[in-house]
XYZ file of C-alpha atoms in Angstrom:
601
model
C 96.323 72.015 86.719
C 95.087 74.852 84.512
C 97.224 77.794 83.389
C 94.786 80.149 85.109
C 95.149 78.267 88.382
C 98.947 78.293 88.149
C 98.921 82.034 87.468
C 96.758 82.715 90.535
C 99.032 80.649 92.774
C 102.151 82.388 91.436
C 100.629 85.824 92.043
C 99.859 84.817 95.599
C 103.395 83.588 96.314
C 105.016 86.637 94.719
C 102.891 89.076 96.718
C 103.476 87.128 99.942
C 107.267 87.124 99.591
C 107.308 90.762 98.431
C 105.495 91.870 101.603
C 107.859 89.978 103.914
C 110.683 92.535 103.854
C 108.809 95.823 104.429
C 106.487 94.387 107.073
C 109.331 92.465 108.706
C 111.504 95.584 108.886
C 108.608 97.531 110.405
C 108.046 94.882 113.096
C 111.765 94.871 113.935
C 111.564 98.622 114.600
C 108.565 98.048 116.867
C 110.303 95.370 118.940
C 113.597 97.209 119.172
C 111.820 100.310 120.470
C 112.824 102.444 117.499
C 110.444 105.006 115.919
C 108.014 103.209 113.615
C 105.726 106.046 112.508
C 102.566 104.811 114.193
C 104.077 105.572 117.595
C 103.667 109.277 116.826
C 99.894 108.829 116.796
C 99.532 106.117 119.431
C 102.530 106.645 121.696
C 100.389 108.486 124.237
C 98.036 105.495 124.420
C 100.923 103.085 124.972
C 102.240 105.224 127.840
C 98.737 105.503 129.326
C 98.339 101.714 129.278
C 101.622 101.280 131.142
C 100.628 103.891 133.708
C 97.196 102.354 134.337
C 98.614 98.828 134.536
C 101.556 99.789 136.714
C 104.074 98.530 134.160
C 107.628 99.864 134.099
C 108.530 99.595 130.397
C 112.259 99.865 131.044
C 112.324 96.928 133.470
C 113.290 93.763 131.572
C 112.435 90.286 132.833
C 114.274 87.010 133.199
C 112.752 84.083 131.325
C 110.928 82.713 134.375
C 109.272 86.045 135.169
C 108.423 86.461 131.482
C 106.836 82.987 131.400
C 104.823 83.565 134.588
C 103.490 86.877 133.250
C 102.479 85.175 130.004
C 100.740 82.294 131.781
C 98.857 84.532 134.232
C 97.651 86.824 131.449
C 96.448 83.914 129.326
C 94.781 82.218 132.294
C 92.887 85.427 133.088
C 91.765 85.699 129.466
C 90.598 82.093 129.409
C 88.612 82.554 132.636
C 86.996 85.710 131.255
C 85.890 84.033 128.008
C 84.514 81.035 129.930
C 82.513 83.260 132.272
C 81.235 85.435 129.443
C 79.781 82.410 127.646
C 78.127 81.097 130.791
C 76.287 84.369 131.500
C 75.735 85.711 127.973
C 71.966 85.135 128.231
C 71.647 88.011 130.692
C 73.990 90.428 128.923
C 73.301 93.067 126.216
C 74.081 92.859 122.477
C 72.199 89.583 122.221
C 69.369 90.311 119.764
C 68.667 86.614 119.153
C 68.326 85.898 122.870
C 70.917 83.123 123.003
C 71.187 81.445 126.397
C 74.238 80.282 128.305
C 76.691 77.983 126.538
C 77.140 74.571 128.192
C 80.011 74.155 130.640
C 82.038 71.706 128.532
C 81.636 73.744 125.341
C 82.530 76.954 127.216
C 85.707 75.326 128.545
C 86.669 74.097 125.093
C 86.060 77.478 123.461
C 87.853 79.412 126.200
C 90.892 77.119 125.911
C 90.693 77.332 122.139
C 90.744 81.116 121.845
C 93.261 81.660 124.651
C 95.724 79.316 122.907
C 95.311 80.868 119.442
C 93.682 77.625 118.239
C 90.089 78.761 117.607
C 88.780 75.229 117.347
C 84.993 75.550 117.293
C 82.687 72.735 118.324
C 79.665 75.016 117.917
C 77.915 77.029 115.192
C 78.688 80.684 115.845
C 75.469 82.141 114.431
C 73.296 79.910 116.622
C 75.372 79.915 119.810
C 77.272 83.144 120.482
C 75.822 86.609 121.143
C 77.350 89.666 119.522
C 78.904 90.627 122.868
C 80.559 87.231 123.277
C 81.861 87.352 119.714
C 83.319 90.842 120.179
C 84.363 91.175 123.820
C 85.377 87.551 124.280
C 86.486 85.968 121.029
C 87.723 88.970 119.046
C 89.743 90.324 121.978
C 91.393 86.939 122.414
C 92.170 86.896 118.704
C 94.337 89.943 119.322
C 96.029 89.031 122.589
C 96.594 85.324 121.907
C 98.313 86.270 118.648
C 100.318 88.942 120.467
C 101.379 86.322 123.048
C 102.872 84.107 120.351
C 104.676 87.051 118.772
C 106.026 88.167 122.146
C 107.372 84.673 122.793
C 109.304 84.511 119.528
C 110.704 88.024 120.074
C 111.995 86.862 123.464
C 113.734 83.932 121.730
C 115.253 86.269 119.128
C 116.641 88.438 121.928
C 118.220 85.306 123.366
C 120.352 85.071 120.215
C 120.909 88.824 119.897
C 122.002 89.533 123.489
C 125.309 88.612 125.082
C 125.830 87.578 128.714
C 122.416 89.039 129.588
C 120.082 87.875 132.336
C 116.888 89.209 130.730
C 114.919 88.631 127.513
C 112.602 91.663 127.483
C 109.365 92.715 129.148
C 106.274 90.639 128.352
C 103.842 93.488 129.009
C 105.731 95.825 126.681
C 105.983 93.210 123.931
C 102.285 92.367 124.276
C 101.216 96.024 124.205
C 103.426 97.080 121.294
C 102.426 94.032 119.235
C 98.732 94.740 119.703
C 98.888 98.511 119.385
C 101.370 99.026 116.552
C 101.078 95.827 114.477
C 97.821 93.926 114.883
C 95.354 96.785 115.395
C 96.428 98.903 112.386
C 96.595 95.906 110.049
C 93.227 94.596 111.264
C 91.609 98.009 110.808
C 92.812 98.289 107.210
C 91.771 94.728 106.374
C 88.356 95.082 108.032
C 87.596 98.192 105.964
C 88.691 96.378 102.805
C 86.459 93.406 103.646
C 83.456 95.624 104.332
C 83.991 97.187 100.898
C 83.669 93.691 99.423
C 80.387 92.953 101.192
C 81.436 91.302 104.461
C 78.754 92.142 107.011
C 79.392 94.463 109.957
C 76.231 95.339 111.867
C 74.676 95.229 115.336
C 71.192 94.695 113.918
C 69.183 91.512 114.574
C 69.135 88.619 112.134
C 67.200 89.342 108.935
C 64.212 87.249 107.832
C 62.957 86.432 104.365
C 59.904 84.451 103.176
C 60.746 81.426 101.050
C 59.163 81.028 97.615
C 57.813 77.590 98.442
C 57.361 76.015 101.884
C 59.512 72.907 102.390
C 59.140 69.896 104.664
C 62.342 68.766 106.384
C 63.589 66.687 109.304
C 64.736 68.970 112.139
C 67.222 67.589 114.709
C 65.864 67.338 118.235
C 68.115 69.084 120.764
C 68.195 69.384 124.542
C 68.282 72.610 126.591
C 72.026 72.964 125.888
C 71.501 72.711 122.137
C 73.028 69.240 121.864
C 71.463 66.435 119.751
C 69.082 64.052 121.510
C 69.874 60.425 120.638
C 67.429 57.547 120.230
C 67.856 54.046 121.659
C 70.200 53.162 118.772
C 72.430 56.123 119.482
C 71.306 58.047 116.398
C 70.181 61.711 116.508
C 66.408 62.122 116.827
C 64.565 64.269 114.290
C 61.092 65.723 113.931
C 59.240 66.802 110.815
C 59.071 70.571 110.405
C 57.998 73.067 107.773
C 60.288 75.789 106.491
C 58.319 78.878 105.511
C 60.751 81.572 106.521
C 64.500 81.847 106.242
C 66.533 83.493 108.987
C 69.648 85.202 107.615
C 72.395 85.499 110.217
C 74.336 88.769 110.264
C 76.443 90.600 112.848
C 79.763 92.401 113.440
C 81.686 89.890 111.339
C 84.280 91.912 109.366
C 86.132 93.095 112.477
C 86.519 89.541 113.766
C 87.400 88.053 110.380
C 90.219 90.562 109.847
C 92.042 89.668 113.048
C 91.210 85.963 112.866
C 93.207 85.852 109.619
C 96.028 88.243 110.523
C 96.547 86.635 113.924
C 96.412 83.101 112.456
C 93.551 82.481 114.850
C 91.115 80.963 112.389
C 87.631 79.959 113.387
C 84.650 81.725 111.909
C 81.877 84.125 112.773
C 79.547 81.775 110.877
C 79.556 77.995 110.966
C 80.448 77.702 107.268
C 83.494 79.841 107.985
C 85.123 81.550 105.005
C 82.990 79.519 102.606
C 80.077 81.682 103.827
C 79.232 84.547 101.423
C 78.943 86.980 104.330
C 82.478 86.135 105.495
C 84.125 85.810 102.100
C 81.921 87.176 99.306
C 84.278 87.884 96.374
C 87.515 86.657 94.757
C 89.251 89.802 96.063
C 88.113 89.165 99.646
C 89.329 85.586 99.231
C 92.774 86.782 98.119
C 93.027 89.314 100.949
C 91.984 86.805 103.592
C 94.275 83.976 102.493
C 97.145 86.459 102.086
C 96.510 87.756 105.610
C 96.947 84.216 106.971
C 100.644 84.009 106.080
C 101.825 87.606 105.770
C 102.865 88.131 109.410
C 104.486 84.678 109.858
C 106.466 85.201 106.639
C 107.469 88.747 107.606
C 108.629 87.620 111.053
C 111.428 85.699 109.324
C 112.842 88.991 108.082
C 112.279 90.494 111.532
C 114.410 87.662 112.911
C 117.215 88.464 110.491
C 117.162 92.165 111.304
C 117.190 91.639 115.073
C 120.090 89.131 115.008
C 121.974 91.529 112.699
C 122.150 89.105 109.754
C 119.195 89.265 107.378
C 120.507 86.229 105.496
C 119.459 84.066 108.444
C 115.877 85.258 108.078
C 115.827 84.624 104.346
C 117.098 81.066 104.910
C 114.223 80.311 107.293
C 111.726 81.841 104.851
C 113.215 79.843 101.969
C 112.935 76.556 103.880
C 109.314 77.307 104.731
C 108.496 78.248 101.146
C 110.100 75.126 99.661
C 107.915 72.846 101.788
C 104.839 75.011 101.247
C 105.129 75.011 97.441
C 105.676 71.245 97.323
C 102.623 70.522 99.474
C 100.496 73.092 97.656
C 101.307 71.471 94.314
C 100.419 68.050 95.754
C 97.033 69.265 96.998
C 96.137 71.033 93.749
C 97.123 68.077 91.567
C 95.272 65.599 93.792
C 92.074 67.647 93.766
C 92.355 68.471 90.060
C 92.715 64.770 89.307
C 89.943 63.654 91.636
C 88.566 60.196 92.479
C 85.044 58.871 92.675
C 83.473 55.443 93.267
C 81.334 54.132 90.419
C 79.152 51.017 90.286
C 80.147 48.120 88.046
C 77.557 45.371 87.840
C 75.799 44.237 91.014
C 78.454 43.506 93.588
C 81.504 45.406 92.413
C 82.707 48.976 92.715
C 85.551 50.766 91.023
C 87.231 54.120 91.267
C 87.365 56.546 88.376
C 88.788 59.963 87.675
C 86.344 62.842 87.942
C 85.966 65.076 84.939
C 87.041 68.591 85.930
C 88.472 67.442 89.252
C 86.991 66.993 92.715
C 84.580 69.885 93.331
C 82.762 68.238 96.245
C 82.806 70.512 99.291
C 84.200 73.460 97.332
C 82.697 76.791 96.338
C 82.355 77.092 92.556
C 83.285 80.765 92.823
C 86.722 79.819 94.204
C 87.439 76.617 92.302
C 90.043 73.966 92.997
C 93.197 76.107 92.893
C 92.023 78.686 95.433
C 90.414 76.039 97.633
C 93.605 73.957 97.754
C 95.656 77.116 98.329
C 93.524 78.036 101.335
C 93.598 74.484 102.718
C 97.391 74.394 102.491
C 97.920 77.936 103.811
C 95.525 77.621 106.740
C 97.239 74.440 107.952
C 100.723 75.738 107.204
C 99.829 78.469 109.686
C 97.979 77.738 112.918
C 94.955 79.376 111.352
C 92.286 76.761 110.808
C 89.803 78.848 108.829
C 88.500 77.170 105.663
C 86.831 78.156 102.402
C 86.139 74.515 101.486
C 85.453 71.340 103.446
C 88.592 69.257 103.997
C 86.457 66.191 104.717
C 85.403 66.148 101.060
C 88.941 66.230 99.669
C 90.495 63.202 98.012
C 92.615 61.053 100.356
C 95.873 62.629 99.148
C 94.322 66.090 99.018
C 93.152 65.634 102.616
C 96.531 64.246 103.625
C 98.192 67.561 102.730
C 96.445 69.772 105.342
C 96.716 66.992 107.936
C 100.452 66.595 107.335
C 101.030 70.346 107.268
C 99.549 70.529 110.761
C 101.596 67.563 111.946
C 104.848 69.142 110.736
C 104.433 71.309 113.828
C 102.966 74.218 111.888
C 106.363 75.723 111.213
C 105.622 76.370 107.526
C 105.005 79.325 108.016
C 103.287 78.572 111.258
C 101.221 80.698 113.589
C 102.239 84.268 114.294
C 105.284 83.806 116.495
C 104.771 80.124 117.253
C 105.651 79.075 113.708
C 108.957 80.924 113.724
C 110.055 79.712 117.141
C 109.165 76.184 116.051
C 111.299 76.544 112.914
C 114.184 78.016 114.939
C 114.007 74.947 117.183
C 114.315 72.750 114.083
C 117.286 74.888 112.975
C 118.930 74.218 116.346
C 118.336 70.482 115.901
C 119.780 70.695 112.363
C 123.029 72.327 113.523
C 123.223 69.833 116.388
C 122.980 66.912 113.954
C 125.569 68.544 111.696
C 127.859 69.069 114.693
C 127.635 65.384 115.571
C 128.697 64.492 112.031
C 131.957 66.423 112.260
C 132.613 66.050 115.977
C 132.206 69.747 116.890
C 130.115 71.528 119.476
C 127.238 72.883 117.397
C 126.774 76.642 117.101
C 123.883 78.709 115.803
C 124.147 82.466 115.295
C 127.297 82.583 117.414
C 125.793 80.739 120.393
C 126.949 77.264 121.417
C 124.127 74.729 121.432
C 124.662 72.572 124.481
C 122.782 69.926 126.464
C 120.268 72.319 128.035
C 119.180 73.780 124.684
C 118.820 70.308 123.185
C 116.678 69.149 126.106
C 114.349 72.100 125.587
C 114.316 71.515 121.819
C 113.488 67.838 122.381
C 110.504 68.801 124.531
C 109.220 71.132 121.810
C 109.523 68.419 119.167
C 108.202 65.432 121.150
C 105.351 66.790 123.279
C 102.878 67.534 120.492
C 103.205 64.183 118.656
C 102.631 62.444 121.973
C 99.469 64.472 122.550
C 98.199 63.738 119.036
C 98.849 60.003 118.994
C 97.807 59.279 122.588
C 94.672 61.412 122.235
C 93.692 59.687 118.983
C 94.295 56.235 120.467
C 92.120 56.979 123.495
C 89.334 58.419 121.329
C 89.103 55.400 119.020
C 89.251 52.987 121.952
C 86.542 54.574 124.100
C 82.822 54.336 123.247
C 82.495 58.072 124.009
C 84.970 58.788 121.221
C 83.620 56.318 118.671
C 79.990 57.357 119.157
C 80.700 60.738 117.522
C 82.113 59.229 114.333
C 79.746 59.427 111.358
C 82.241 57.357 109.326
C 83.435 54.448 111.486
C 85.906 53.078 108.892
C 89.199 54.396 107.541
C 87.825 57.852 106.924
C 86.433 58.029 110.457
C 89.886 57.315 111.850
C 91.249 60.131 109.676
C 88.658 62.497 111.151
C 89.699 61.688 114.723
C 93.414 61.876 113.892
C 92.868 65.237 112.201
C 90.902 66.554 115.205
C 93.670 65.783 117.699
C 96.366 66.950 115.284
C 94.495 70.228 114.878
C 93.921 70.717 118.599
C 97.398 69.736 119.798
C 99.127 71.873 117.171
C 96.756 74.813 117.850
C 95.392 74.887 114.300
C 91.630 74.723 114.783
C 90.446 73.387 111.428
C 88.427 70.174 111.302
C 87.836 67.325 108.883
C 84.113 67.528 109.699
C 82.026 64.365 109.860
C 82.930 64.149 113.550
C 80.556 65.484 116.199
C 83.113 67.170 118.454
C 80.579 69.108 120.540
C 80.314 66.396 123.180
C 81.632 66.343 126.755
C 84.360 63.873 125.758
C 85.751 65.785 122.776
C 85.221 69.218 124.313
C 87.263 68.181 127.331
C 89.907 66.089 125.568
C 90.604 68.559 122.772
C 90.457 71.454 125.230
C 93.206 69.848 127.310
C 95.493 69.042 124.380
C 95.123 72.621 123.121
C 96.372 73.947 126.460
C 99.236 71.452 126.680
C 100.200 71.958 123.024
C 100.472 75.724 123.491
C 102.108 76.202 126.878
C 104.225 73.057 127.146
C 106.004 74.380 124.041
C 106.112 78.086 124.883
C 107.744 77.552 128.273
C 110.698 75.468 126.941
C 111.171 78.087 124.206
C 111.390 80.854 126.822
C 113.753 78.719 128.910
C 115.935 78.306 125.831
C 115.811 82.078 125.254
C 117.026 82.712 128.797
C 119.881 80.235 128.430
C 121.018 81.653 125.082
C 120.899 85.247 126.345
C 123.400 84.364 129.087
C 125.943 82.939 126.640
C 128.873 84.769 125.110
C 129.141 85.258 121.376
C 131.492 82.709 119.809
C 133.383 83.952 116.727
C 132.890 81.671 113.709
C 135.783 79.330 112.939
C 136.830 77.084 110.069
C 134.579 74.290 111.291
C 131.513 76.451 111.919
C 128.503 75.383 109.859
C 127.330 78.242 107.658
C 123.627 78.697 108.325
C 122.944 81.217 105.575
C 123.544 79.002 102.530
C 121.328 76.899 100.222
C 122.966 73.814 101.764
C 121.549 74.730 105.163
C 118.113 75.237 103.586
C 118.286 71.626 102.366
C 119.477 70.429 105.788
C 116.724 72.337 107.557
C 114.008 71.050 105.217
C 115.279 67.509 105.716
C 115.267 67.926 109.487
C 111.684 69.224 109.501
C 110.492 66.318 107.382
C 112.484 63.545 109.060
C 112.175 64.643 112.685
C 108.886 66.490 112.542
C 106.796 64.281 110.313
C 107.964 60.665 110.313
C 106.492 60.237 113.796
C 103.048 60.255 112.218
C 103.668 57.846 109.329
C 102.120 54.760 111.042
C 98.998 56.747 111.948
C 98.737 58.275 108.468
C 99.098 54.780 106.995
C 95.950 53.750 108.862
C 94.034 56.813 107.631
C 94.452 58.775 104.384
C 97.134 56.510 102.899
C 95.003 53.404 103.430
C 92.013 55.240 101.980
C 93.991 56.204 98.881
C 95.209 52.626 98.390
C 91.610 51.434 98.706
C 90.659 53.670 95.796
C 93.613 52.489 93.732
C 92.793 48.832 94.358
C 89.168 49.427 93.360
C 90.154 50.408 89.815
């Protein structure tokens, strides 16, 4: 690892942690209904929204009503995005004349953006009209992020309130999150990105004549844009001549800003943030990767403020940062070291270290340090955007983003979802500690009893089940195996990564796997829905239960949850409970691939 790379990573971490307190304090003011400054300019709009929607902002909800409101709103958003894709061919703001998206791809994309996953089985610049990108996908980037933040605020109120029957008003939390937090931050970031050269236009795609015409094999596709296969199951191609280059443009900066801030991920272009029109300069790269984690990190401080003990927020942030730094260092060292197969004689191969590290799949303008930083950050959060191709990483380098996703994305996690996942792990940690000393566990003055542990168990166990069962079905069925370009160890890693990404609502992909098929569109679409809402509902149920409890004064046997010792306990709980479930599957994928390289020396 070079000194320059270390310096860049340190600057990133320092800026991230420094922003946590001011932004976290601001968000606490928003959620507690206190003046936040922006309300002076936009308060009239908030009140107008309530009036038009028939919302009574002073009427709090019980957890069941809160959950129903959240589910109905998200279902309506998903239906709207699905319909918009199916009829986009007859709608305006479609200068390229794109037709309707296929039914299975539309379902997958609608589920993806409604759940804050933003898994994309399509190429944006050749599939989606400007209207679909803006009115469908960008809007969902805002409201799906706001849904996650509203859910965690409801959980925080469960700890903060005493003998209460309500946990807040979903419509108020959703509106205030969007209006006072996400919109202002996205506006500032979008302007900054435009200043760096990120495109923002409604004009049609540009065209440029190439210097020399080139012959190439063009994939044959059907009317839905899917590859046509020959009798051997391989994609058909036809010889074509390239004499003109079409340069995709569009209203990208506005979507990129909120896709990063809302930990949505995805990309306006297929190459995502490796594309020069999405991420043109080192400064845009820093701003975008900083935007991925800034709200999840700041929400930890918001948690501390709202439960009236900021030390609790710092402990959660410290636990997240410890894991993040360790995994970031692992990824950077693995990619800096690099591996490559070299021929020895006729029938033998060996592995060797690459001079300068593994640059395959990475942009030279970003280098290894910034590529590994993005890969670790985007999978620490439920973001999923990329500025390099994870499929081209070394086995250990590729293991890092896969394992970060499989931790449950609680380091730092998606906006809202990461924090409520980490709080669930904190509850499990105090429960385990309580068992050790024979006391009823307590967290933030609330007794953790059987009901809370049942809900916590659901949160921890549901996603691993979705990942492992989904992967097993995919590698067993011909429909799943037929999409694998690499049928060996690496192919298994690609499938495992796909279901890990979908179930944990991340959205990044290992590539090398054709996921735009009816099987994968449907299967990954379903696990995205289950992975989002089968976790959010138990969290809200837990919030309702905690809100009804009395505050228990700390005693001599109460476990202090604001100390370095609890940071160690929490980190251990995340690793042991959250990650060991996947060890057998990882042993069949990236670990086996790494050992293959070692044995080939």
